[in-house]
Amino acid sequence: MSQVKSIAGRGIPLVGNDVDTDRIIPARFLRCVTFDGLGEQVFTDDRAQAQRTSEPHAFDQPQYQGATLMVVNRNFGCGSSREHAPQAIAKWGIKALIGESFAEIFFGNCVAMGIPCVTAAPEDVQRLQDWLAEFPQNPIKLDLEALEVRFGHTSVPVLMGEGARNMFLSGTWDACGQLVAQAEQVRQTAARLPYVAWS
Amino acid sequence: MSKGTLFDKVWDLHTVGTLPSGQTQLFIGLHLIHEVTSPQAFSMLRDRGLKVLFPERTVATADHIVPTENQARPFADVLAEEMMQAIEKNCKENGITFHNIGSGNQGVVHVIAPEQGLTQPGMTIACGDSHTSTHGAFGAIAFGIGTSQVRDVLASQTLALSKLKVRKIEVNGALPTGVYAKDVILHVIRTLGVTGGVGYAYEFAGTTFEQMSMEERMTVCNMAIEGGARCGYVNPDAVTFEYLQGRDFAPKGADWDQAVSWWQSLRSDAEAEYDDVVVFDAADIPPTVTWGITPGQGIGVNQQVPTPDSMLEGDRVLAEEAYRYMDLAPGQAIAGTKIDVCFIGSCTNGRISDLREAAKIAEGRQVAEGVKAFVVPGSERVKQQAEAEGLDKIFLAAGFEWREAGCSMCLAMNPDKLQGRQISASSSNRNFKGRQGSSSGRTLLMSPAMVAAAAVQGTVTDVRELLH
């Protein structure tokens, strides 16, 4: 498994609080048995609505095509637990998210997919979003070891829970193998729980 | 750091060990799966050559995509049919119990597990659905998870998790007439905000929750996630035990006595320590309605849509977005808002007591002209019970449609959808943009009785005006 220590690339600002997973990928696109093809449907209703206004959705603006780091605001990914949401974002090309805060299930899904989500102070997020709007072609870098995002001639500090950060740095973000390896201890834990014997 | 709470006790009992990352490997006592978030997990297992470790600890049903009118197979929607075939095949190949349509046991996953007695105090429960928090009503610790984590539970019966903080939400006093469990949780979320619970488990304590039935407690815990809390719970008590006794999977005989004493030992200690405590008075809670595009944008039914100057600065941008999307003006009364569609159902409010409360309002009245109103029981058992009590006849006589069990228009993955800019009065849990199947459709969340009141009046109505 691969270690994730830093991610560099161009950024895309997605402005707005409480962007829920129904908006990221509407439920009608969940009628599928694989995650293939979700990248084209990401934010589809928001994008269609923005087409009718003077400003297209960030995901449709030419200067952000090919971006790999997404900069969001408060409580991003709230609502439904559907992993289809981060899968759709990832299939569009995003490899890391920087935001004011993330909903918990969305954050956990991203960890399990190897996509780091880091938080930054609201004023730093806004600075970064403003900077990306001005210099969309310039690369930025998220450094998980130094816990900072570098852009232009500056940087801002970012935060990530120690457990999740360790998983990225050590390349153990896909916990499945580690969990399966403890099958014997799992059986012992189960045997200590009274309800396991009742059913 | 919390100490001596039910959450701490259940967490410790289910801890398998500490992972190299520092996270806890937590044993999951009951795993529930459905057709939407499980097929990719089974594919991942196959790709890795892994097997289901404890097939007897996973239970499946189909709820999200099932039609509520014509359920004949194959479904008219070929994609939905493909998903049904996938879960049937995956369950069969892996030895997992599947409660299929027509079995008498099918329904919304968070309705069927409690009604069969699968959900029990002191368990850890996971399901690839955010409303898994519902099961906390029994004093279980229940998490919504994504598909990669569904894979992890299938393969290892465990999850890698970081421990949550615990906030006690204490509500005391009797609920006023016309105020229901739904109003309590909408009021809590409106007060603490949709991000207030991030990083927390919510313990719902105090005399208001103690006096609630299990179904009311489920409504409250169901929406903990809408307040940002990944799980919510109520300490198990005599009400819990009475509900469970005799259900299909509840312990029997000598096991029952052992179970009750074990369950009692798990209750939060009197001297338990919490990371935070918030206290409410039940008398302050009005029948509550959402006016915006998050479950936190709620107001009393007799209040006005809030003005930007009455809210915190950080909430104003979203409020502006909500005014535009909902086409509601700040300062406008919410009562009297015209309604197009009324939906009674969902894992929040699709249980028998919800249908009884709605039927009390519908009885002897007529759905207003131009309003489409429909009732979707939470499970086949709920439907059967309602029909035994004659509730279906009350609804049909009043002009409601009476449907088969499923998630239906809560998330509109099946044919039940809003059209265009229709506005719904809904007993479900989310009023997000586009949530009910139309990208410009609008949702007002409220209790089932309030939905029934809106149906017969054709507008948002204070249900207390219709109660005698």
XYZ file of C-alpha atoms in Angstrom:
667
model
C 0.000 0.000 0.000
C 1.183 3.466 -0.790
C 2.244 6.119 1.659
C 0.621 9.533 1.239
C 2.988 12.232 2.494
C 2.201 15.135 0.208
C -0.031 15.989 -2.723
C 0.879 18.664 -5.225
C -1.135 19.993 -8.114
C -3.540 22.673 -9.119
C -6.443 23.565 -6.846
C -10.173 24.133 -7.258
C -12.169 26.281 -4.819
C -15.699 25.090 -4.054
C -17.323 27.824 -1.993
C -20.238 27.089 0.358
C -21.089 25.693 3.776
C -22.940 22.417 4.468
C -22.514 20.950 0.977
C -24.275 17.597 1.452
C -23.622 14.299 -0.308
C -27.005 14.458 -2.098
C -25.652 17.529 -3.885
C -22.310 15.867 -4.595
C -24.065 12.876 -6.167
C -27.887 12.848 -6.330
C -29.587 9.606 -5.272
C -30.729 8.702 -8.792
C -27.072 8.002 -9.684
C -26.785 5.502 -6.836
C -28.730 2.992 -8.909
C -25.564 1.075 -9.795
C -23.541 -1.895 -8.612
C -20.110 -0.369 -9.272
C -18.586 3.072 -8.706
C -17.614 3.420 -12.381
C -18.851 6.467 -14.223
C -19.653 8.547 -11.145
C -17.000 11.132 -12.081
C -19.149 12.537 -14.871
C -22.151 12.930 -12.556
C -20.443 14.745 -9.711
C -22.413 17.873 -8.627
C -24.646 17.344 -11.654
C -27.711 19.273 -10.410
C -25.652 22.137 -8.961
C -23.767 22.355 -12.253
C -26.942 22.395 -14.342
C -28.370 25.131 -12.154
C -25.175 27.191 -12.379
C -25.282 26.931 -16.188
C -28.438 29.034 -16.084
C -26.646 31.824 -14.187
C -23.777 34.107 -15.198
C -21.179 31.983 -13.392
C -20.694 28.314 -14.217
C -20.014 25.839 -11.406
C -16.321 25.581 -10.464
C -16.238 22.026 -11.855
C -17.216 23.440 -15.279
C -14.830 26.384 -15.345
C -11.983 25.700 -17.813
C -9.230 27.036 -15.569
C -9.939 24.379 -12.917
C -9.930 21.352 -15.218
C -7.236 18.919 -14.132
C -7.181 20.204 -10.538
C -6.299 17.621 -7.891
C -6.767 19.552 -4.633
C -10.214 20.812 -3.660
C -10.703 23.666 -1.188
C -14.066 23.693 0.601
C -15.744 25.400 3.536
C -17.677 24.254 6.625
C -19.242 20.783 7.155
C -18.424 19.509 3.683
C -19.945 16.110 2.849
C -22.734 16.161 5.444
C -25.824 13.990 5.185
C -26.008 10.575 3.580
C -23.155 8.124 4.212
C -22.946 7.242 0.493
C -19.326 6.558 -0.458
C -20.494 7.308 -3.986
C -19.885 10.986 -3.071
C -16.116 10.840 -2.421
C -15.847 8.214 -5.182
C -17.411 10.674 -7.645
C -15.087 13.472 -6.519
C -12.068 11.168 -6.768
C -13.051 9.902 -10.200
C -13.293 13.529 -11.374
C -9.618 13.797 -10.376
C -9.444 15.077 -6.801
C -6.732 13.521 -4.616
C -7.015 15.622 -1.438
C -9.393 18.081 0.237
C -8.665 21.139 2.351
C -11.601 22.655 4.233
C -12.889 24.439 7.320
C -14.506 21.191 8.512
C -15.791 17.861 7.218
C -18.739 15.684 8.150
C -17.518 12.634 9.985
C -18.742 9.794 7.761
C -17.480 11.587 4.641
C -14.079 12.020 6.303
C -13.965 8.305 7.220
C -14.893 7.295 3.669
C -12.091 9.476 2.297
C -9.542 7.928 4.654
C -10.584 4.440 3.559
C -10.087 5.541 -0.066
C -6.654 7.094 0.566
C -7.858 10.688 0.121
C -6.646 13.005 2.898
C -9.034 15.689 4.194
C -7.298 18.375 6.257
C -8.832 21.342 8.049
C -7.644 24.928 8.192
C -8.827 28.116 9.873
C -11.784 29.781 8.055
C -9.697 32.858 7.198
C -6.911 30.674 5.763
C -9.401 28.677 3.698
C -10.814 31.891 2.309
C -7.322 33.224 1.515
C -6.533 30.003 -0.326
C -9.851 30.041 -2.227
C -9.274 33.686 -3.230
C -5.719 32.915 -4.305
C -6.866 29.942 -6.426
C -9.442 32.132 -8.144
C -6.668 34.566 -9.029
C -3.942 32.043 -9.922
C -5.748 28.874 -11.031
C -2.794 27.657 -13.098
C -0.277 27.781 -10.249
C 0.388 24.578 -8.320
C -0.148 24.231 -4.601
C 1.151 21.559 -2.248
C -0.431 19.847 0.743
C 2.321 18.549 3.015
C 1.001 16.047 5.586
C 4.366 15.781 7.343
C 4.766 19.533 7.880
C 0.962 19.946 8.180
C 0.784 22.935 5.885
C -0.464 23.977 2.471
C 2.025 25.935 0.376
C 0.805 28.301 -2.321
C 2.526 31.239 -4.040
C 5.180 32.519 -1.658
C 3.269 31.600 1.473
C 1.805 28.721 3.455
C -0.982 28.135 5.947
C -1.112 25.521 8.726
C -3.544 22.616 8.440
C -4.783 19.998 10.918
C -5.614 16.316 10.727
C -6.406 13.850 13.536
C -3.307 11.938 14.597
C -4.784 8.494 13.852
C -5.794 9.314 10.301
C -2.555 11.208 9.642
C -0.482 8.231 10.779
C -2.433 5.988 8.426
C -1.559 8.195 5.446
C 2.097 8.713 6.407
C 2.695 5.014 7.065
C 0.632 3.853 4.087
C -1.887 1.968 6.244
C -4.975 4.009 5.291
C -6.598 0.901 3.868
C -7.294 -0.735 7.231
C -8.893 -3.876 5.800
C -5.753 -6.011 5.801
C -4.827 -5.054 9.370
C -8.357 -5.734 10.596
C -8.529 -9.131 8.910
C -5.139 -10.102 10.337
C -6.588 -9.884 13.876
C -9.282 -12.523 13.261
C -8.233 -14.545 16.314
C -8.426 -11.533 18.659
C -11.763 -10.636 17.063
C -13.097 -14.083 17.938
C -11.845 -13.692 21.523
C -13.566 -10.316 21.855
C -16.787 -11.796 20.472
C -16.603 -14.682 22.940
C -16.518 -12.210 25.862
C -19.753 -10.511 24.764
C -22.794 -12.173 26.349
C -25.168 -11.421 23.462
C -23.102 -13.380 20.953
C -24.079 -16.589 22.758
C -27.789 -15.665 22.931
C -28.407 -15.598 19.225
C -12.758 12.858 28.254
C -15.982 11.071 29.131
C -15.982 8.384 31.833
C -18.588 5.910 33.030
C -21.111 6.604 30.257
C -22.868 3.848 28.336
C -20.796 4.893 25.331
C -17.531 4.356 27.259
C -18.647 0.966 28.588
C -19.847 -0.383 25.232
C -16.752 0.969 23.472
C -14.409 -0.742 25.967
C -16.271 -4.070 25.811
C -16.025 -4.129 22.013
C -12.405 -3.031 21.720
C -10.333 -5.712 19.983
C -7.109 -3.737 20.172
C -5.273 -0.603 19.175
C -4.142 -0.319 15.564
C -0.688 1.023 14.633
C -2.363 4.319 13.655
C -3.650 4.694 17.209
C -7.238 4.020 16.166
C -9.341 1.394 17.909
C -10.306 -1.844 16.227
C -13.926 -2.164 17.340
C -16.005 -5.355 17.145
C -19.379 -4.866 15.462
C -22.138 -6.971 17.015
C -24.729 -6.467 14.305
C -24.134 -5.512 10.686
C -27.104 -4.456 8.578
C -26.848 -4.187 4.803
C -29.113 -3.042 1.974
C -29.007 -3.000 -1.812
C -27.452 0.433 -2.385
C -24.226 0.530 -0.409
C -23.310 -3.175 -0.338
C -22.736 -4.434 -3.924
C -19.397 -2.631 -4.309
C -18.306 -3.960 -0.891
C -18.915 -7.546 -1.988
C -16.972 -6.835 -5.190
C -14.054 -5.530 -3.118
C -14.124 -8.729 -1.033
C -14.020 -10.849 -4.174
C -11.154 -8.752 -5.597
C -9.131 -9.396 -2.455
C -10.078 -13.053 -2.108
C -11.671 -12.412 1.310
C -14.661 -14.152 2.893
C -17.379 -12.928 5.239
C -16.005 -13.700 8.713
C -19.296 -13.883 10.680
C -22.109 -14.285 8.113
C -24.611 -14.879 10.943
C -23.941 -11.364 12.291
C -24.980 -9.622 9.061
C -28.655 -9.199 8.121
C -29.889 -7.816 4.805
C -33.005 -6.272 3.335
C -33.942 -4.142 0.318
C -35.455 -0.732 0.995
C -33.936 2.216 -0.890
C -34.849 1.382 -4.476
C -37.987 -0.721 -4.018
C -41.098 0.634 -5.750
C -44.020 1.238 -3.376
C -46.754 0.715 -5.968
C -46.034 -2.212 -8.272
C -43.453 -4.519 -6.678
C -43.710 -7.299 -9.282
C -40.337 -8.609 -10.477
C -38.505 -7.832 -12.602
C -38.821 -4.166 -11.632
C -39.651 -1.739 -14.435
C -36.419 0.120 -13.565
C -33.690 -2.158 -14.946
C -31.008 -0.550 -12.785
C -33.081 -1.180 -9.652
C -33.665 -4.757 -10.790
C -29.915 -5.222 -11.247
C -29.325 -4.036 -7.681
C -31.967 -6.435 -6.334
C -30.357 -9.333 -8.143
C -26.939 -8.310 -6.807
C -28.036 -8.364 -3.154
C -29.943 -11.625 -3.624
C -26.854 -13.225 -5.141
C -24.403 -11.768 -2.628
C -26.487 -12.896 0.349
C -26.997 -16.366 -1.064
C -23.310 -16.865 -1.870
C -22.186 -15.668 1.555
C -24.820 -17.298 3.766
C -26.414 -14.002 4.848
C -30.090 -13.791 5.876
C -31.989 -11.624 3.377
C -35.449 -10.255 4.171
C -36.794 -9.975 0.664
C -39.947 -8.264 -0.555
C -42.979 -10.387 0.260
C -41.249 -12.289 3.067
C -43.339 -10.444 5.641
C -40.101 -9.134 7.184
C -38.928 -6.639 4.563
C -38.831 -2.931 5.182
C -36.594 0.021 5.893
C -33.486 -1.450 7.491
C -33.803 0.805 10.577
C -37.402 -0.264 11.050
C -37.025 -4.032 10.617
C -34.007 -4.637 12.877
C -35.712 -3.141 15.952
C -39.082 -4.765 15.246
C -37.474 -8.220 14.978
C -35.520 -7.714 18.202
C -32.181 -7.802 16.365
C -31.267 -4.405 17.811
C -30.418 -4.798 21.491
C -28.849 -2.709 24.255
C -25.078 -2.796 24.587
C -24.462 -3.836 20.986
C -22.299 -2.099 18.464
C -24.177 -1.806 15.177
C -22.995 -0.650 11.766
C -24.784 -0.169 8.463
C -23.916 1.569 5.217
C -26.511 4.213 5.917
C -26.143 7.377 7.959
C -29.434 6.858 9.823
C -27.993 3.829 11.596
C -27.911 6.156 14.610
C -31.597 5.130 15.010
C -30.597 1.937 16.832
C -29.090 3.994 19.668
C -32.648 4.252 21.021
C -31.997 0.837 22.617
C -28.713 1.852 24.244
C -26.708 0.429 21.350
C -23.781 2.296 19.782
C -24.682 2.449 16.123
C -22.634 3.979 13.318
C -23.386 4.868 9.726
C -20.485 3.820 7.476
C -19.396 3.980 3.845
C -18.952 1.119 1.423
C -15.230 0.515 2.067
C -16.130 0.137 5.737
C -18.983 -2.243 4.827
C -16.230 -4.298 3.214
C -14.182 -4.090 6.428
C -17.095 -5.297 8.569
C -17.911 -8.139 6.187
C -14.278 -9.249 6.144
C -13.395 -8.772 9.822
C -16.590 -7.916 11.767
C -14.668 -4.853 12.965
C -14.067 -1.202 12.109
C -11.073 1.096 12.553
C -12.473 4.052 14.503
C -11.373 6.917 16.698
C -13.298 7.299 19.941
C -15.969 9.999 20.068
C -16.578 12.528 22.820
C -19.919 12.299 24.631
C -22.407 15.147 25.002
C -25.393 14.685 27.289
C -28.500 16.318 25.858
C -30.941 16.548 28.712
C -34.573 17.409 28.036
C -36.939 17.520 30.979
C -40.687 17.734 31.342
C -43.809 16.499 29.560
C -44.193 17.372 25.895
C -47.030 19.843 25.294
C -50.033 18.636 23.261
C -49.253 18.505 19.541
C -45.490 18.317 20.165
C -43.861 15.038 19.184
C -40.448 13.335 19.277
C -39.741 14.777 15.811
C -40.225 18.286 17.154
C -37.795 17.579 19.999
C -34.976 16.524 17.706
C -35.673 19.288 15.171
C -35.530 21.746 18.082
C -32.232 20.290 19.353
C -30.663 20.481 15.881
C -31.995 23.985 15.309
C -30.407 25.070 18.594
C -27.037 23.249 18.413
C -26.672 23.438 14.627
C -25.930 20.837 11.982
C -22.221 20.795 12.874
C -22.717 20.965 16.664
C -22.414 17.211 17.055
C -19.329 16.579 14.917
C -16.916 14.487 16.984
C -19.599 13.601 19.548
C -21.954 10.812 20.474
C -25.197 12.309 21.781
C -26.641 10.801 24.962
C -30.335 11.763 25.127
C -31.214 11.915 28.822
C -33.811 13.484 31.099
C -37.442 12.857 31.895
C -38.747 13.710 28.416
C -36.834 10.823 26.815
C -37.566 8.547 29.794
C -41.285 9.061 29.179
C -40.993 8.351 25.457
C -41.912 5.037 23.814
C -39.191 3.114 21.956
C -40.535 4.342 18.622
C -40.322 7.959 19.771
C -36.750 7.378 20.991
C -35.911 5.928 17.570
C -37.157 9.111 15.890
C -34.864 11.182 18.106
C -31.746 9.018 17.688
C -32.416 8.687 13.937
C -31.744 12.376 13.431
C -28.664 12.644 15.680
C -26.679 12.467 12.437
C -28.513 15.552 11.119
C -27.033 17.385 14.087
C -23.575 16.159 13.059
C -23.359 13.421 15.727
C -22.427 10.076 14.236
C -24.413 8.258 16.898
C -27.002 9.062 19.537
C -28.388 6.872 22.291
C -30.815 6.573 25.183
C -29.905 4.508 28.253
C -31.885 1.239 28.288
C -34.677 1.016 30.865
C -37.940 -0.818 31.595
C -39.481 0.678 28.427
C -36.656 -0.848 26.361
C -36.953 -4.259 28.000
C -40.731 -4.347 27.661
C -40.446 -3.517 23.936
C -37.876 -6.269 23.371
C -39.400 -9.122 25.350
C -40.836 -11.811 23.089
C -39.520 -10.384 19.811
C -38.066 -12.890 17.301
C -34.391 -12.418 18.148
C -34.662 -11.211 21.745
C -33.017 -13.527 24.294
C -35.357 -16.106 25.785
C -35.702 -17.997 29.095
C -32.666 -17.844 31.384
C -30.846 -15.756 28.773
C -33.522 -13.080 29.155
C -32.842 -12.588 32.880
C -29.098 -12.500 32.289
C -29.642 -10.026 29.446
C -31.702 -7.611 31.541
C -29.115 -7.489 34.298
C -26.294 -7.020 31.775
C -28.207 -4.280 29.983
C -28.866 -2.489 33.279
C -25.157 -2.576 34.104
C -24.394 -0.678 30.894
C -26.437 2.416 31.770
C -24.403 5.560 32.264
C -23.359 5.843 35.908
C -24.980 8.533 38.064
C -21.515 10.054 38.478
C -20.533 9.600 34.808
C -18.410 12.370 33.324
C -19.353 13.994 30.013
C -17.391 16.153 27.588
C -20.360 18.494 27.415
C -23.893 18.827 28.800
C -26.769 20.825 27.278
C -30.144 21.155 29.005
C -33.536 21.894 27.417
C -37.024 22.335 28.838
C -39.713 20.367 26.963
C -42.209 23.170 27.603
C -40.146 25.452 25.322
C -40.475 23.143 22.279
C -43.140 24.073 19.704
C -44.373 22.017 16.739
C -41.348 22.615 14.497
C -41.014 22.982 10.730
C -37.916 23.473 8.596
C -37.976 26.428 6.227
C -34.560 26.015 4.547
C -32.172 23.529 2.999
C -30.603 21.956 6.090
C -32.381 20.232 9.010
C -30.969 22.953 11.270
C -32.994 25.647 9.532
C -36.126 25.084 11.619
C -38.687 27.315 13.305
C -41.831 26.959 15.399
C -44.898 26.555 13.196
C -46.182 29.936 14.392
C -42.892 31.738 13.801
C -41.588 33.629 10.786
C -38.761 32.680 8.435
C -35.773 34.237 10.254
C -34.147 37.423 8.994
C -30.384 37.542 8.351
C -29.823 40.015 11.205
C -31.292 37.504 13.694
C -28.653 34.851 12.936
C -24.932 34.359 13.401
C -22.808 35.817 10.631
C -21.565 32.370 9.583
C -25.155 31.229 8.926
C -26.209 34.124 6.688
C -24.762 32.958 3.365
C -26.558 29.632 3.642
C -29.754 31.428 4.699
C -29.591 33.614 1.556
C -29.179 30.459 -0.532
C -32.156 28.930 1.289
C -34.442 31.973 0.741
C -33.737 31.792 -2.988
C -34.074 28.030 -3.312
C -37.208 27.743 -1.159
C -38.708 30.974 -2.515
C -39.507 32.042 1.031
C -38.873 35.585 2.223
C -37.309 36.486 5.556
C -40.025 37.597 7.954
C -42.711 35.568 6.166
C -44.933 33.328 8.351
C -44.297 29.627 7.635
C -47.897 28.674 8.560
C -50.107 29.042 5.514
C -47.358 28.039 3.047
C -49.072 26.114 0.239
C -48.135 22.424 -0.038
C -48.166 20.211 -3.180
C -47.158 16.794 -1.834
C -47.443 15.147 1.596
C -45.211 12.190 2.462
C -45.667 10.095 5.602
C -43.011 7.413 6.066
C -39.205 6.849 6.326
C -36.848 5.467 8.975
C -37.548 8.601 10.995
C -41.349 8.404 11.107
C -42.639 5.320 9.296
C -43.534 3.193 12.345
C -46.962 2.160 13.603
C -47.213 4.897 16.246
C -46.379 7.504 13.588
C -49.157 6.198 11.354
C -51.571 6.188 14.304
C -50.849 9.847 15.089
C -51.245 10.845 11.445
C -54.474 8.823 11.138
C -55.953 10.679 14.125
C -55.626 13.895 12.125
C -56.763 12.365 8.821
C -59.826 10.617 10.237
C -63.048 12.204 9.056
C -61.238 14.819 6.974
C -60.281 15.074 3.291
C -56.962 15.735 1.611
C -57.152 19.276 0.205
C -57.777 19.675 -3.506
C -54.618 19.636 -5.609
C -52.540 17.946 -2.877
C -50.996 14.526 -3.471
C -50.701 12.712 -0.137
C -49.303 9.235 0.416
C -48.421 6.958 3.290
C -45.518 4.506 3.051
C -45.316 2.095 6.000
C -41.779 1.509 7.283
C -42.008 -2.256 6.904
C -44.259 -5.089 5.823
C -45.024 -5.731 9.484
C -45.956 -2.086 10.075
C -48.242 -2.263 7.037
C -49.877 -5.436 8.283
C -50.401 -4.000 11.769
C -51.820 -0.761 10.377
C -54.260 -2.702 8.218
C -55.286 -4.822 11.218
C -56.127 -1.575 13.022
C -57.974 -0.157 10.004
C -55.562 2.757 9.550
C -55.303 2.069 5.814
C -59.066 2.593 5.500
C -58.877 5.883 7.392
C -56.119 7.150 5.108
C -57.801 5.917 1.909
C -61.156 7.427 2.924
C -59.401 10.740 3.510
C -57.824 10.645 0.042
C -54.305 9.484 0.940
C -52.616 6.773 -1.125
C -51.649 3.649 0.832
C -48.378 2.099 -0.371
C -45.989 -0.823 0.136
C -42.978 -0.556 2.501
C -39.726 1.164 1.539
C -37.644 4.337 1.832
C -39.675 5.954 -0.954
C -39.640 9.742 -1.243
C -37.310 10.281 1.707
C -34.514 10.070 -0.857
C -36.465 9.331 -4.039
C -34.365 6.498 -5.453
C -37.556 4.726 -6.482
C -40.368 6.163 -8.680
C -41.726 8.356 -5.811
C -40.376 11.829 -6.578
C -41.289 15.487 -6.436
C -41.825 17.099 -9.845
C -40.277 20.431 -10.752
C -40.523 22.991 -7.962
C -43.168 21.134 -5.983
C -43.037 21.681 -2.250
C -43.559 18.789 0.145
C -44.556 18.430 3.760
C -42.482 15.415 4.728
C -42.068 13.250 7.831
C -38.564 12.289 6.641
C -35.186 13.579 7.794
C -33.524 15.697 5.097
C -34.555 18.877 3.333
C -31.404 19.179 1.216
C -31.638 20.707 -2.255
C -32.911 18.080 -4.670
C -33.267 15.458 -1.944
C -36.762 14.312 -2.883
C -36.063 13.562 -6.531
C -36.409 16.907 -8.326
C -33.359 19.145 -8.608
C -35.570 22.130 -7.787
C -38.003 20.347 -5.442
C -38.511 21.726 -1.957
C -39.006 19.956 1.365
C -40.460 21.065 4.692
C -39.663 18.592 7.483
C -42.197 18.079 10.277
C -43.867 15.422 12.433
C -46.253 12.900 10.799
C -49.237 14.539 12.520
C -48.169 17.909 11.103
C -47.831 16.342 7.629
C -51.380 14.994 7.932
C -52.558 18.448 9.027
C -50.840 20.003 6.009
C -52.489 17.402 3.761
C -56.016 18.158 4.872
C -55.554 21.932 4.986
C -53.360 22.197 1.872
C -51.016 24.503 3.754
C -48.541 24.352 6.642
C -50.840 24.178 9.664
C -50.387 24.121 13.423
C -51.586 20.590 14.210
C -52.921 21.814 17.569
C -55.756 23.550 15.695
C -56.972 20.122 14.527
C -56.552 18.212 17.800
C -59.481 17.985 20.166
